[in-house]
PDB file of C-alpha atoms in Angstrom:
ATOM      1  CA  UNK A 232      21.276   7.610 -21.106  1.00  0.00           C
ATOM      2  CA  UNK A 233      17.984   8.368 -21.058  1.00  0.00           C
ATOM      3  CA  UNK A 234      15.679   7.936 -18.032  1.00  0.00           C
ATOM      4  CA  UNK A 235      13.864   4.965 -16.030  1.00  0.00           C
ATOM      5  CA  UNK A 236       9.419   6.950 -15.864  1.00  0.00           C
ATOM      6  CA  UNK A 237       6.874   3.710 -15.545  1.00  0.00           C
ATOM      7  CA  UNK A 238       3.110   4.888 -15.920  1.00  0.00           C
ATOM      8  CA  UNK A 239       1.618   6.410 -11.746  1.00  0.00           C
ATOM      9  CA  UNK A 240      -1.722   7.797 -13.971  1.00  0.00           C
ATOM     10  CA  UNK A 241      -3.144   8.749 -17.004  1.00  0.00           C
ATOM     11  CA  UNK A 242      -6.033  11.779 -15.892  1.00  0.00           C
ATOM     12  CA  UNK A 243      -7.904  14.134 -18.357  1.00  0.00           C
ATOM     13  CA  UNK A 244      -7.640  17.557 -18.540  1.00  0.00           C
ATOM     14  CA  UNK A 245      -9.461  19.846 -15.442  1.00  0.00           C
ATOM     15  CA  UNK A 246     -13.268  20.935 -18.483  1.00  0.00           C
ATOM     16  CA  UNK A 247     -12.203  17.430 -20.624  1.00  0.00           C
ATOM     17  CA  UNK A 248     -14.897  15.551 -21.235  1.00  0.00           C
ATOM     18  CA  UNK A 249     -14.103  11.342 -22.158  1.00  0.00           C
ATOM     19  CA  UNK A 250     -16.777  11.644 -24.836  1.00  0.00           C
ATOM     20  CA  UNK A 251     -13.997  14.577 -26.465  1.00  0.00           C
ATOM     21  CA  UNK A 252     -11.811  11.584 -27.484  1.00  0.00           C
ATOM     22  CA  UNK A 253     -10.435  10.120 -29.755  1.00  0.00           C
ATOM     23  CA  UNK A 254     -11.867   6.377 -29.904  1.00  0.00           C
ATOM     24  CA  UNK A 255      -7.845   5.924 -30.985  1.00  0.00           C
ATOM     25  CA  UNK A 256      -6.733   7.515 -27.614  1.00  0.00           C
ATOM     26  CA  UNK A 257      -9.578   5.995 -25.624  1.00  0.00           C
ATOM     27  CA  UNK A 258      -8.437   2.004 -26.791  1.00  0.00           C
ATOM     28  CA  UNK A 259      -4.536   3.443 -25.619  1.00  0.00           C
ATOM     29  CA  UNK A 260      -5.914   4.164 -22.200  1.00  0.00           C
ATOM     30  CA  UNK A 261      -7.485   0.963 -21.612  1.00  0.00           C
ATOM     31  CA  UNK A 262      -4.170  -0.323 -22.892  1.00  0.00           C
ATOM     32  CA  UNK A 263      -1.978   0.839 -20.130  1.00  0.00           C
ATOM     33  CA  UNK A 264      -2.198  -0.650 -17.153  1.00  0.00           C
ATOM     34  CA  UNK A 265       0.025   0.640 -13.535  1.00  0.00           C
ATOM     35  CA  UNK A 266       3.829  -0.683 -13.601  1.00  0.00           C
ATOM     36  CA  UNK A 267       4.175   0.227 -17.560  1.00  0.00           C
ATOM     37  CA  UNK A 268       7.272   2.102 -18.843  1.00  0.00           C
ATOM     38  CA  UNK A 269       6.598   5.351 -21.214  1.00  0.00           C
ATOM     39  CA  UNK A 270       8.569   2.859 -23.862  1.00  0.00           C
ATOM     40  CA  UNK A 271       6.053   0.913 -23.154  1.00  0.00           C
ATOM     41  CA  UNK A 272       3.456   3.376 -23.465  1.00  0.00           C
ATOM     42  CA  UNK A 273       4.976   4.673 -27.293  1.00  0.00           C
ATOM     43  CA  UNK A 274       5.696   1.423 -28.663  1.00  0.00           C
ATOM     44  CA  UNK A 275       2.501   0.708 -27.406  1.00  0.00           C
ATOM     45  CA  UNK A 276       0.469   4.297 -28.808  1.00  0.00           C
ATOM     46  CA  UNK A 277       2.472   3.609 -32.775  1.00  0.00           C
ATOM     47  CA  UNK A 278       1.034   0.205 -33.145  1.00  0.00           C
ATOM     48  CA  UNK A 279      -2.182   1.631 -33.214  1.00  0.00           C
ATOM     49  CA  UNK A 280      -1.351   4.481 -35.499  1.00  0.00           C
ATOM     50  CA  UNK A 281      -0.455   7.547 -32.804  1.00  0.00           C
ATOM     51  CA  UNK A 282       2.061   9.258 -32.181  1.00  0.00           C
ATOM     52  CA  UNK A 283       2.630  10.390 -28.498  1.00  0.00           C
ATOM     53  CA  UNK A 284       5.328  13.035 -27.284  1.00  0.00           C
ATOM     54  CA  UNK A 285       5.936  13.287 -23.800  1.00  0.00           C
ATOM     55  CA  UNK A 286       6.399  16.889 -21.641  1.00  0.00           C
ATOM     56  CA  UNK A 287       7.536  17.536 -18.268  1.00  0.00           C
ATOM     57  CA  UNK A 288       5.624  20.101 -16.479  1.00  0.00           C
ATOM     58  CA  UNK A 289       8.837  20.300 -13.898  1.00  0.00           C
ATOM     59  CA  UNK A 290      11.921  18.741 -12.597  1.00  0.00           C
ATOM     60  CA  UNK A 291      12.103  14.830 -10.538  1.00  0.00           C
ATOM     61  CA  UNK A 292      14.523  13.476  -8.907  1.00  0.00           C
ATOM     62  CA  UNK A 293      15.216   9.512  -8.838  1.00  0.00           C
ATOM     63  CA  UNK A 294      12.928   8.351  -7.067  1.00  0.00           C
ATOM     64  CA  UNK A 295       9.711  11.118  -7.033  1.00  0.00           C
ATOM     65  CA  UNK A 296       7.040  11.117  -9.794  1.00  0.00           C
ATOM     66  CA  UNK A 297       6.969  13.486 -11.677  1.00  0.00           C
ATOM     67  CA  UNK A 298       3.910  14.792 -13.288  1.00  0.00           C
ATOM     68  CA  UNK A 299       3.789  14.620 -17.151  1.00  0.00           C
ATOM     69  CA  UNK A 300       1.440  15.847 -19.822  1.00  0.00           C
ATOM     70  CA  UNK A 301       1.492  13.641 -23.257  1.00  0.00           C
ATOM     71  CA  UNK A 302      -0.226  15.063 -26.563  1.00  0.00           C
ATOM     72  CA  UNK A 303      -1.695  12.427 -28.775  1.00  0.00           C
ATOM     73  CA  UNK A 304      -1.784  13.332 -32.756  1.00  0.00           C
ATOM     74  CA  UNK A 305      -3.282  10.620 -35.025  1.00  0.00           C
ATOM     75  CA  UNK A 306      -2.208  12.843 -38.564  1.00  0.00           C
ATOM     76  CA  UNK A 307      -6.215  14.660 -38.141  1.00  0.00           C
ATOM     77  CA  UNK A 308      -6.566  15.068 -34.111  1.00  0.00           C
ATOM     78  CA  UNK A 309      -4.046  16.273 -31.529  1.00  0.00           C
ATOM     79  CA  UNK A 310      -5.104  15.776 -27.830  1.00  0.00           C
ATOM     80  CA  UNK A 311      -3.802  16.260 -24.603  1.00  0.00           C
ATOM     81  CA  UNK A 312      -3.772  13.850 -21.523  1.00  0.00           C
ATOM     82  CA  UNK A 313      -1.825  14.394 -18.164  1.00  0.00           C
ATOM     83  CA  UNK A 314       0.274  11.713 -17.085  1.00  0.00           C
ATOM     84  CA  UNK A 315       2.048  10.984 -13.441  1.00  0.00           C
ATOM     85  CA  UNK A 316       5.388   9.234 -14.007  1.00  0.00           C
ATOM     86  CA  UNK A 317       7.489   7.551 -11.851  1.00  0.00           C
ATOM     87  CA  UNK A 318      11.437   8.261 -12.475  1.00  0.00           C
ATOM     88  CA  UNK A 319      12.994   5.358 -10.552  1.00  0.00           C
ATOM     89  CA  UNK A 320      16.062   5.954 -12.214  1.00  0.00           C
ATOM     90  CA  UNK A 321      19.219   6.175 -14.755  1.00  0.00           C
ATOM     91  CA  UNK A 322      20.144   3.731 -17.050  1.00  0.00           C
ATOM     92  CA  UNK A 323      23.605   4.489 -16.548  1.00  0.00           C
ATOM     93  CA  UNK A 324      27.204   2.741 -17.341  1.00  0.00           C
ATOM     94  CA  UNK A 325      27.283  -0.835 -19.241  1.00  0.00           C
ATOM     95  CA  UNK A 326      23.621  -1.604 -21.310  1.00  0.00           C
ATOM     96  CA  UNK A 327      22.702  -4.537 -20.009  1.00  0.00           C
ATOM     97  CA  UNK A 328      20.269  -7.340 -21.118  1.00  0.00           C
ATOM     98  CA  UNK A 329      16.427  -7.281 -19.338  1.00  0.00           C
ATOM     99  CA  UNK A 330      15.258 -10.658 -19.100  1.00  0.00           C
ATOM    100  CA  UNK A 331      12.149 -11.743 -19.025  1.00  0.00           C
ATOM    101  CA  UNK A 332      10.960 -10.539 -15.706  1.00  0.00           C
ATOM    102  CA  UNK A 333      12.313  -6.744 -16.376  1.00  0.00           C
ATOM    103  CA  UNK A 334       9.481  -6.345 -18.353  1.00  0.00           C
ATOM    104  CA  UNK A 335       6.020  -4.905 -16.855  1.00  0.00           C
ATOM    105  CA  UNK A 336       3.325  -6.850 -18.010  1.00  0.00           C
ATOM    106  CA  UNK A 337      -0.643  -5.997 -17.606  1.00  0.00           C
ATOM    107  CA  UNK A 338      -2.101  -7.006 -15.107  1.00  0.00           C
ATOM    108  CA  UNK A 339      -5.499  -9.522 -16.059  1.00  0.00           C
ATOM    109  CA  UNK A 340      -7.961  -7.891 -17.231  1.00  0.00           C
ATOM    110  CA  UNK A 341     -11.908  -9.444 -16.270  1.00  0.00           C
ATOM    111  CA  UNK A 342     -14.091  -9.796 -18.891  1.00  0.00           C
ATOM    112  CA  UNK A 343     -16.584  -7.600 -18.371  1.00  0.00           C
ATOM    113  CA  UNK A 344     -15.105  -4.567 -17.566  1.00  0.00           C
ATOM    114  CA  UNK A 345     -13.921  -4.231 -21.428  1.00  0.00           C
ATOM    115  CA  UNK A 346     -15.827  -1.564 -21.730  1.00  0.00           C
ATOM    116  CA  UNK A 347     -15.611   0.389 -18.740  1.00  0.00           C
ATOM    117  CA  UNK A 348     -13.108   3.162 -19.940  1.00  0.00           C
TER     118      UNK A 348
END
């Protein structure tokens, strides 16, 4: 079964300016929050017309935070971003139903900060 990963942080590679990113990637970054699952990130990217792939830069054990390379592709432009994801365990054994409380929810947003990157 697949591992469960939660977002700890997003960053740009050295030498890449935020202004050089496509608008869809900028919107995707503003929609992410700490604790968001990898599955939620993939679903959000897909809704915004992005193809997102994850590649681990090093192996990480359960409970540790690992570095991942995210590749975005919108059909015309491809860009790379770095993410720190925490591995919280395996989905082992029987498949359990997730309840509404198990799903990570976005934090409340201040409307004055909607244009911040």
